Amino acid sequence: MNPSPEKRSARRYIHKLPMDLYRMNYQNKHNSYYAEMNDCSDNGLSLMTNEKLVLGELIYLELKNYDPNIRLPIKEQSYSGIIRWGKRYQSANAGTNGLYKYGIEFSTQNVRP
Protein backbone atom coordinates (compact mmCIF):
# COMPACT_ATOMS: atom_id res chain seq x y z
CA MET A 1 0.00 0.00 0.00
CA ASN A 2 1.27 3.45 -0.90
CA PRO A 3 1.12 5.62 2.27
CA SER A 4 0.87 8.92 0.37
CA PRO A 5 -0.70 8.48 -3.08
CA GLU A 6 -0.35 11.20 -5.70
CA LYS A 7 -3.32 13.57 -5.76
CA ARG A 8 -2.55 15.31 -9.03
CA SER A 9 -4.59 14.66 -12.13
CA ALA A 10 -2.25 16.32 -14.64
CA ARG A 11 1.11 15.08 -15.90
CA ARG A 12 4.13 16.55 -14.09
CA TYR A 13 7.14 17.90 -16.06
CA ILE A 14 10.45 18.02 -14.18
CA HIS A 15 12.23 21.29 -14.98
CA LYS A 16 14.37 23.58 -12.80
CA LEU A 17 13.87 27.27 -13.39
CA PRO A 18 14.68 30.31 -11.18
CA MET A 19 11.87 32.70 -10.33
CA ASP A 20 10.88 35.70 -8.26
CA LEU A 21 8.14 35.02 -5.72
CA TYR A 22 5.96 37.87 -4.43
CA ARG A 23 3.83 37.50 -1.29
CA MET A 24 0.57 39.29 -2.00
CA ASN A 25 -1.37 39.00 1.27
CA TYR A 26 1.38 39.36 3.83
CA GLN A 27 0.80 42.64 5.73
CA ASN A 28 0.03 44.34 2.40
CA LYS A 29 3.70 44.18 1.47
CA HIS A 30 4.86 43.06 -1.94
CA ASN A 31 8.30 41.70 -1.11
CA SER A 32 10.21 39.67 -3.67
CA TYR A 33 11.97 36.42 -2.76
CA TYR A 34 14.10 34.00 -4.75
CA ALA A 35 12.55 30.60 -5.55
CA GLU A 36 13.30 27.75 -7.91
CA MET A 37 10.69 25.76 -9.79
CA ASN A 38 11.17 21.97 -9.50
CA ASP A 39 8.38 20.78 -11.75
CA CYS A 40 5.16 21.98 -13.35
CA SER A 41 1.87 20.76 -14.77
CA ASP A 42 -1.15 22.31 -16.49
CA ASN A 43 -2.61 23.51 -13.20
CA GLY A 44 0.36 24.23 -10.94
CA LEU A 45 3.99 23.77 -9.99
CA SER A 46 6.26 22.94 -7.09
CA LEU A 47 9.06 25.20 -5.95
CA MET A 48 11.81 25.53 -3.36
CA THR A 49 12.56 28.69 -1.39
CA ASN A 50 14.10 29.66 1.93
CA GLU A 51 11.04 31.81 2.73
CA LYS A 52 8.45 30.29 5.07
CA LEU A 53 5.03 30.70 3.44
CA VAL A 54 1.47 30.12 4.65
CA LEU A 55 -0.94 27.51 3.27
CA GLY A 56 -3.72 29.23 1.33
CA GLU A 57 -1.59 32.33 0.74
CA LEU A 58 -1.93 34.05 -2.64
CA ILE A 59 1.42 34.58 -4.38
CA TYR A 60 2.66 35.95 -7.69
CA LEU A 61 5.50 34.27 -9.62
CA GLU A 62 7.76 35.64 -12.36
CA LEU A 63 9.88 33.09 -14.18
CA LYS A 64 13.48 34.11 -14.88
CA ASN A 65 15.31 32.94 -18.02
CA TYR A 66 11.95 31.95 -19.50
CA ASP A 67 12.19 30.34 -22.93
CA PRO A 68 8.83 29.83 -24.71
CA ASN A 69 10.50 27.26 -26.99
CA ILE A 70 10.94 24.78 -24.12
CA ARG A 71 8.15 22.21 -24.26
CA LEU A 72 6.37 22.77 -20.95
CA PRO A 73 2.67 23.16 -20.16
CA ILE A 74 3.30 26.66 -18.76
CA LYS A 75 3.30 29.21 -21.57
CA GLU A 76 3.44 32.52 -19.72
CA GLN A 77 6.27 34.26 -17.90
CA SER A 78 4.20 35.10 -14.82
CA TYR A 79 1.49 33.40 -12.77
CA SER A 80 -0.52 33.92 -9.64
CA GLY A 81 -1.24 30.95 -7.43
CA ILE A 82 -2.32 29.62 -4.07
CA ILE A 83 -0.07 27.60 -1.78
CA ARG A 84 -1.74 24.18 -1.38
CA TRP A 85 0.96 22.24 0.50
CA GLY A 86 4.35 22.85 2.02
CA LYS A 87 7.07 21.06 3.93
CA ARG A 88 10.54 21.65 5.26
CA TYR A 89 13.04 20.16 2.82
CA GLN A 90 15.35 17.61 4.44
CA SER A 91 18.58 16.74 2.67
CA ALA A 92 22.01 15.37 3.43
CA ASN A 93 23.38 18.36 1.53
CA ALA A 94 24.01 21.13 4.09
CA GLY A 95 23.54 23.76 1.37
CA THR A 96 19.88 22.85 0.95
CA ASN A 97 18.96 22.67 4.63
CA GLY A 98 16.70 25.55 5.61
CA LEU A 99 14.73 25.32 2.37
CA TYR A 100 11.00 24.76 2.06
CA LYS A 101 9.20 22.94 -0.74
CA TYR A 102 5.72 24.12 -1.77
CA GLY A 103 2.97 23.06 -4.13
CA ILE A 104 1.30 25.94 -5.94
CA GLU A 105 -2.07 25.74 -7.70
CA PHE A 106 -2.44 28.35 -10.44
CA SER A 107 -5.14 30.91 -9.69
CA THR A 108 -7.57 32.63 -12.02
CA GLN A 109 -7.09 35.82 -10.00
CA ASN A 110 -4.81 38.11 -11.97
CA VAL A 111 -2.73 39.79 -9.28
CA ARG A 112 0.49 41.70 -9.73
CA PRO A 113 2.82 43.20 -7.15
Coordinates of C-alpha atoms in Angstrom, one line a residue:
M1 CA 0.0 0.0 0.0
N2 CA 1.3 3.4 -0.9
P3 CA 1.1 5.6 2.3
S4 CA 0.9 8.9 0.4
P5 CA -0.7 8.5 -3.1
E6 CA -0.3 11.2 -5.7
K7 CA -3.3 13.6 -5.8
R8 CA -2.5 15.3 -9.0
S9 CA -4.6 14.7 -12.1
A10 CA -2.2 16.3 -14.6
R11 CA 1.1 15.1 -15.9
R12 CA 4.1 16.6 -14.1
Y13 CA 7.1 17.9 -16.1
I14 CA 10.5 18.0 -14.2
H15 CA 12.2 21.3 -15.0
K16 CA 14.4 23.6 -12.8
L17 CA 13.9 27.3 -13.4
P18 CA 14.7 30.3 -11.2
M19 CA 11.9 32.7 -10.3
D20 CA 10.9 35.7 -8.3
L21 CA 8.1 35.0 -5.7
Y22 CA 6.0 37.9 -4.4
R23 CA 3.8 37.5 -1.3
M24 CA 0.6 39.3 -2.0
N25 CA -1.4 39.0 1.3
Y26 CA 1.4 39.4 3.8
Q27 CA 0.8 42.6 5.7
N28 CA 0.0 44.3 2.4
K29 CA 3.7 44.2 1.5
H30 CA 4.9 43.1 -1.9
N31 CA 8.3 41.7 -1.1
S32 CA 10.2 39.7 -3.7
Y33 CA 12.0 36.4 -2.8
Y34 CA 14.1 34.0 -4.8
A35 CA 12.6 30.6 -5.5
E36 CA 13.3 27.7 -7.9
M37 CA 10.7 25.8 -9.8
N38 CA 11.2 22.0 -9.5
D39 CA 8.4 20.8 -11.8
C40 CA 5.2 22.0 -13.4
S41 CA 1.9 20.8 -14.8
D42 CA -1.1 22.3 -16.5
N43 CA -2.6 23.5 -13.2
G44 CA 0.4 24.2 -10.9
L45 CA 4.0 23.8 -10.0
S46 CA 6.3 22.9 -7.1
L47 CA 9.1 25.2 -5.9
M48 CA 11.8 25.5 -3.4
T49 CA 12.6 28.7 -1.4
N50 CA 14.1 29.7 1.9
E51 CA 11.0 31.8 2.7
K52 CA 8.4 30.3 5.1
L53 CA 5.0 30.7 3.4
V54 CA 1.5 30.1 4.7
L55 CA -0.9 27.5 3.3
G56 CA -3.7 29.2 1.3
E57 CA -1.6 32.3 0.7
L58 CA -1.9 34.1 -2.6
I59 CA 1.4 34.6 -4.4
Y60 CA 2.7 35.9 -7.7
L61 CA 5.5 34.3 -9.6
E62 CA 7.8 35.6 -12.4
L63 CA 9.9 33.1 -14.2
K64 CA 13.5 34.1 -14.9
N65 CA 15.3 32.9 -18.0
Y66 CA 11.9 32.0 -19.5
D67 CA 12.2 30.3 -22.9
P68 CA 8.8 29.8 -24.7
N69 CA 10.5 27.3 -27.0
I70 CA 10.9 24.8 -24.1
R71 CA 8.1 22.2 -24.3
L72 CA 6.4 22.8 -21.0
P73 CA 2.7 23.2 -20.2
I74 CA 3.3 26.7 -18.8
K75 CA 3.3 29.2 -21.6
E76 CA 3.4 32.5 -19.7
Q77 CA 6.3 34.3 -17.9
S78 CA 4.2 35.1 -14.8
Y79 CA 1.5 33.4 -12.8
S80 CA -0.5 33.9 -9.6
G81 CA -1.2 31.0 -7.4
I82 CA -2.3 29.6 -4.1
I83 CA -0.1 27.6 -1.8
R84 CA -1.7 24.2 -1.4
W85 CA 1.0 22.2 0.5
G86 CA 4.3 22.9 2.0
K87 CA 7.1 21.1 3.9
R88 CA 10.5 21.7 5.3
Y89 CA 13.0 20.2 2.8
Q90 CA 15.3 17.6 4.4
S91 CA 18.6 16.7 2.7
A92 CA 22.0 15.4 3.4
N93 CA 23.4 18.4 1.5
A94 CA 24.0 21.1 4.1
G95 CA 23.5 23.8 1.4
T96 CA 19.9 22.9 0.9
N97 CA 19.0 22.7 4.6
G98 CA 16.7 25.6 5.6
L99 CA 14.7 25.3 2.4
Y100 CA 11.0 24.8 2.1
K101 CA 9.2 22.9 -0.7
Y102 CA 5.7 24.1 -1.8
G103 CA 3.0 23.1 -4.1
I104 CA 1.3 25.9 -5.9
E105 CA -2.1 25.7 -7.7
F106 CA -2.4 28.3 -10.4
S107 CA -5.1 30.9 -9.7
T108 CA -7.6 32.6 -12.0
Q109 CA -7.1 35.8 -10.0
N110 CA -4.8 38.1 -12.0
V111 CA -2.7 39.8 -9.3
R112 CA 0.5 41.7 -9.7
P113 CA 2.8 43.2 -7.1

